[in-house]
Amino acid sequence: MRLHRLGITAFGPFGATHEIDFDALSAAGIFLLHGPTGAGKTSVLDAVCYGLYGAVPGARQSPGTSLRSDHAPADLPTEIRLELTVGGRRLEITRSPAQPRPKKKGDGYTTEKAQSRLREYVADEGWRALSRSSQEIGEEITQLIGMSRDQFCQVVLLPQGDFARFLRADAEARGKLLGRLFDTRRFAAVEEHLAELRRAAGTQVRAGDERILAVAQRIAQAAGPAAEEHPLPGVQPGDPGLAGAVLEWAATARSGARERLDIAACVLSAAEARQSAARQALDAERELAGLQQRYAETRRRATEVEAGREEHDQAQERLRRARKADLVAPALELREEAGRAHRRAGAASDRYRAGLPGELADAGAEQLTALERRLREELGGLDAARRAERRSAEIDSERAALERQAGVDDELIRDAQSWLAGWETTRHRLLARIEAAQEAATRAELLAGRLDPARRRLDAARRRDALAARVSEAEDRLTAAREDALTTGEAWLRLRERRLRDIAAELARELVEGEACPVCGSAGHPEPARAGDGHVDQATEDAAQAAHRRAEQARTEAEHALGAVRERYAAARAEAADNPDGQTADAAGGSPSAGSEPTVGALTELVDTLTREHAEAYRTATGTHAAREALAAAEREQEQRAGDRQQAERRAAARTSRREGLDAEQAALAEALAQARGGSSSVTEHAALLQRRVALLVEAAGALREEESAAARLKEADDRLADAAFRAGFDTPRDAAATMLPDSRQRALQHRIDAWQAESAAVTDRLAEADARTAAGRPPADPGAAQSVYDRAERLLRDGAGAHTAARERCAELGRLSRRAADEVRALGPVREEYERIARLAGLTAGTSADNERKMRLESYVLAARLEQVAAAATARLRRMSSGRYTLVHSDARTGGRRAGLGLHVIDAWTGRERDTATLSGGETFFASLALALGLADVVTDEAGGVRLDTLFIDEGFGSLDDQTLDEVLDVLDSLRERDRSVGIVSHVADLRRRIPAQLEVVKERHGSAVRHRAADGVSG
């Protein structure tokens, strides 16, 4: 994979559109990406990752983080365009995140959805569109590169901080990173799957054992007393001998149950014979008692029938007369209905006559009908008058509406004239406001340009004043150090001279009698020199010399400290005086000097003044948009008010013509209505009076006719009732009415008559039975004694039958449960074998089996193999970076209870010993982690199918290297060009800008960052 060009628009700190030519940068093999902190170096790498995968690396992809630049104008959309070659294909990916944009209609913003486009360059056709689906593009790029986003960020965008932590991390942390890069989830899934299979198989085995024990418990319940004599052995689920113990115990229970069944059969046979004899004796006694009771009951009923004979005859006579009276009932009901109708009609006639005028109180129905017809004719002639009256009311409403409209339009005209009179004043005021805001914006920009330098000068003045005291202190310390060095030097020289004077005495102390003198060679020592007072020995001289050396070292350090403080003081004075060349320092460049330098108070006052003026100017300038909006709104209102006034004047002229036409129509209608109203206040009121009179006449005439008809029906009903009573045999209709009975009373009488006759017949029949008369002559029966004998026999039989049934069912249940237990044991055999096989395999992969000597999980085993490959690939570069001193090796040992196989050690060739990577120094840790990162990149690349990674980026960390090690690291990186690779180094180290000619500089500016290319032969923007 090789990157060619990257286009960044409104992304992160980049507020405009910037192009990065990776082909030009990669021509030198190694290029440098540098710039100040916060300029956006990392954002360039984020843009590459976003172009490929639609997301930025790590925590920068948090939900609340926006990729859009705060410096970008509203109409410039955020976009990343990346051109690269991967898998032999030249592709161009363009991506835009979800972002706000101004609405096409109206004010405000709307959210634009994220978009993606993929194009491929074909030699004969040029650029050809492939897809606009973000998901399809992501799948295509991931398949071509062969790495996920996390792998790409770890392998191509080499984050050195992560690998330094990886180098020093424990086995668990290494396992997490390697698992994410090499995607060992499938091996962990195998472990989990086998563990799940083991749990499932174990559950099945336990369930089978529990089912066997459950069947055994049911066998114990079914066996009853036999289970108490031979209880179930104490076995638990999982016991190897559980199945055999249960089957043997079940056979013993079945044998005891069969013996109890034979005993219960003999007892049942004897009880059945006794119960049969008792049953026959009980039936005979019950039959005799029943016949004797039946005969006594029959005699009692015969006495009751004879006592009710007279009442029976009376009821028959009353029922006969009531049925004759039923023949008169229709005529009697007709008479009562006619009487009620006649009374209602008379009351209605009297009520309506009371409402008629006095002259019509005695009028007949025909006279009232004639008067009604005349009033209806008069009422029909009032329709035209009612329409005229309604029109007159409508004219009044229209005139009132015209008056209201006139009042509204007059008010509108007065308001518009009043507002338009001050229009020019308002317009000039708003224009002046806009001009003032524009001038304030210009002034704010000028003040902003002066404010930042003033603030820097104020900070420098504060540092200058603080450093002035430190210069004085450093000078005092230097003076003291010089005096101390001079004093200790003189003391050392004095002691040295005294020791040289007494050196003969020091040599004499070492002379041995009979041995040659080291000075003269004589074996005799007649007068050895003796030490005088204040003799100085070697130790005293060495102590004085060491004190002098410490004093000299302190003096040197004081000189260096004074020089450093003076440099910082001079720089602060120059910056505070706004003089980069530092001409405000004294000629010696040393101690502070007073003069015309600006004071902190003066600079503070200047900064406060500029800040206040800038804030006021900015506040005024922010009103530019509001002032323009106010002017536009005022112009729209002026046009609206002028148009409203013109429309109101046109409506006033139209209302005058309409008012004159309504006045003429109103006069004509008033003359016609005066004739139609009569004595009423309105035509409607006069018509309502006529309608009420017509309705009263109609109702009164109808009531008179109904009264005459009801009287005729009443006379006819009286005649028919008298005739019906005579034919039924009654003297008067009143006698017939007194004899009548309701249907319910007649049915009750008939039931009483029928019941007496039925009872009389039944008693006669039962008195004729011969068996009952014979039984009555025998001694009284005693069924209670026979019942007691039978109950005892029945109870014994029931107990025997229950015992026999229980024994038979117990034998059958024991046989069924024994077969079921045998079936469960046979079914559990293969399940237990499968569980043991799976448990062995799961324990092996999980590292818990005794067969797994290193107790290493399957995933850890795979990761250990990958780590071994990474260590081997990293060692090839680490040995070159460390001049053959260090070698990376991986360890299978378990440390501190953590998982084995992921240890990482370094072998130091200078000592020949293996030690922990945590003991490496800062620079050693950097190039070791860099070698590890490059080795990991090679292994992950091979894992991804051998995809070529022609462009790599390496993050910070070069500042911890010395010059020699830096040269060796750069040589290793330069060797990557052997496979036509290019390496981009992201670093702040100033020395790298001298060593690496091809550079991409990210510049931090007020309106957003920018990029500058520096090729090997020059600079391009």
Short mmCIF file of N, CA and C in Angstrom, two decimals, residues 151 177-187 862-863 866-867 869-870 935-936 939-941 943:
data_model
loop_
_atom_site.label_atom_id
_atom_site.label_comp_id
_atom_site.label_asym_id
_atom_site.label_seq_id
_atom_site.Cartn_x
_atom_site.Cartn_y
_atom_site.Cartn_z
N GLN A 151 -5.58 -2.60 13.59
CA GLN A 151 -4.31 -3.12 13.10
C GLN A 151 -3.56 -2.07 12.28
N LEU A 177 -3.18 -6.56 23.60
CA LEU A 177 -2.75 -5.90 22.37
C LEU A 177 -2.55 -6.91 21.24
N LEU A 178 -1.83 -8.00 21.52
CA LEU A 178 -1.60 -8.99 20.47
C LEU A 178 -2.91 -9.63 20.02
N GLY A 179 -3.83 -9.85 20.95
CA GLY A 179 -5.11 -10.42 20.56
C GLY A 179 -5.88 -9.50 19.65
N ARG A 180 -5.76 -8.17 19.89
CA ARG A 180 -6.47 -7.22 19.02
C ARG A 180 -5.83 -7.14 17.64
N LEU A 181 -4.47 -7.24 17.59
CA LEU A 181 -3.78 -7.11 16.30
C LEU A 181 -3.91 -8.37 15.46
N PHE A 182 -3.75 -9.54 16.08
CA PHE A 182 -3.76 -10.79 15.32
C PHE A 182 -5.13 -11.46 15.33
N ASP A 183 -6.10 -10.84 15.96
CA ASP A 183 -7.48 -11.33 15.95
C ASP A 183 -7.54 -12.81 16.34
N THR A 184 -7.15 -13.08 17.59
CA THR A 184 -7.18 -14.46 18.09
C THR A 184 -8.51 -14.79 18.74
N ARG A 185 -9.52 -14.01 18.39
CA ARG A 185 -10.82 -14.29 18.98
C ARG A 185 -11.33 -15.69 18.64
N ARG A 186 -10.92 -16.19 17.48
CA ARG A 186 -11.42 -17.52 17.10
C ARG A 186 -10.86 -18.59 18.03
N PHE A 187 -9.61 -18.40 18.50
CA PHE A 187 -9.05 -19.38 19.43
C PHE A 187 -9.71 -19.26 20.81
N VAL A 862 -1.15 -19.49 20.94
CA VAL A 862 -1.08 -18.85 19.62
C VAL A 862 -0.39 -17.49 19.73
N LEU A 863 -0.76 -16.70 20.77
CA LEU A 863 -0.14 -15.39 20.94
C LEU A 863 1.35 -15.52 21.25
N ARG A 866 3.05 -15.95 18.01
CA ARG A 866 3.13 -14.66 17.31
C ARG A 866 4.20 -13.76 17.96
N LEU A 867 4.24 -13.76 19.29
CA LEU A 867 5.23 -12.93 19.99
C LEU A 867 6.64 -13.41 19.69
N GLN A 869 7.59 -14.73 16.86
CA GLN A 869 7.88 -14.22 15.51
C GLN A 869 8.23 -12.73 15.57
N VAL A 870 7.45 -11.99 16.39
CA VAL A 870 7.69 -10.55 16.49
C VAL A 870 9.06 -10.29 17.09
N GLY A 935 9.11 -4.81 13.75
CA GLY A 935 8.96 -6.26 13.67
C GLY A 935 7.51 -6.68 13.68
N LEU A 936 6.73 -6.03 14.55
CA LEU A 936 5.30 -6.34 14.59
C LEU A 936 4.62 -5.98 13.28
N VAL A 939 5.29 -8.81 10.86
CA VAL A 939 4.52 -10.02 11.15
C VAL A 939 3.05 -9.82 10.83
N VAL A 940 2.48 -8.67 11.22
CA VAL A 940 1.07 -8.41 10.91
C VAL A 940 0.84 -8.33 9.42
N THR A 941 1.83 -7.77 8.69
CA THR A 941 1.72 -7.70 7.23
C THR A 941 1.68 -9.10 6.63
N GLU A 943 0.75 -11.75 8.20
CA GLU A 943 -0.52 -12.34 8.64
C GLU A 943 -1.67 -11.89 7.77
#
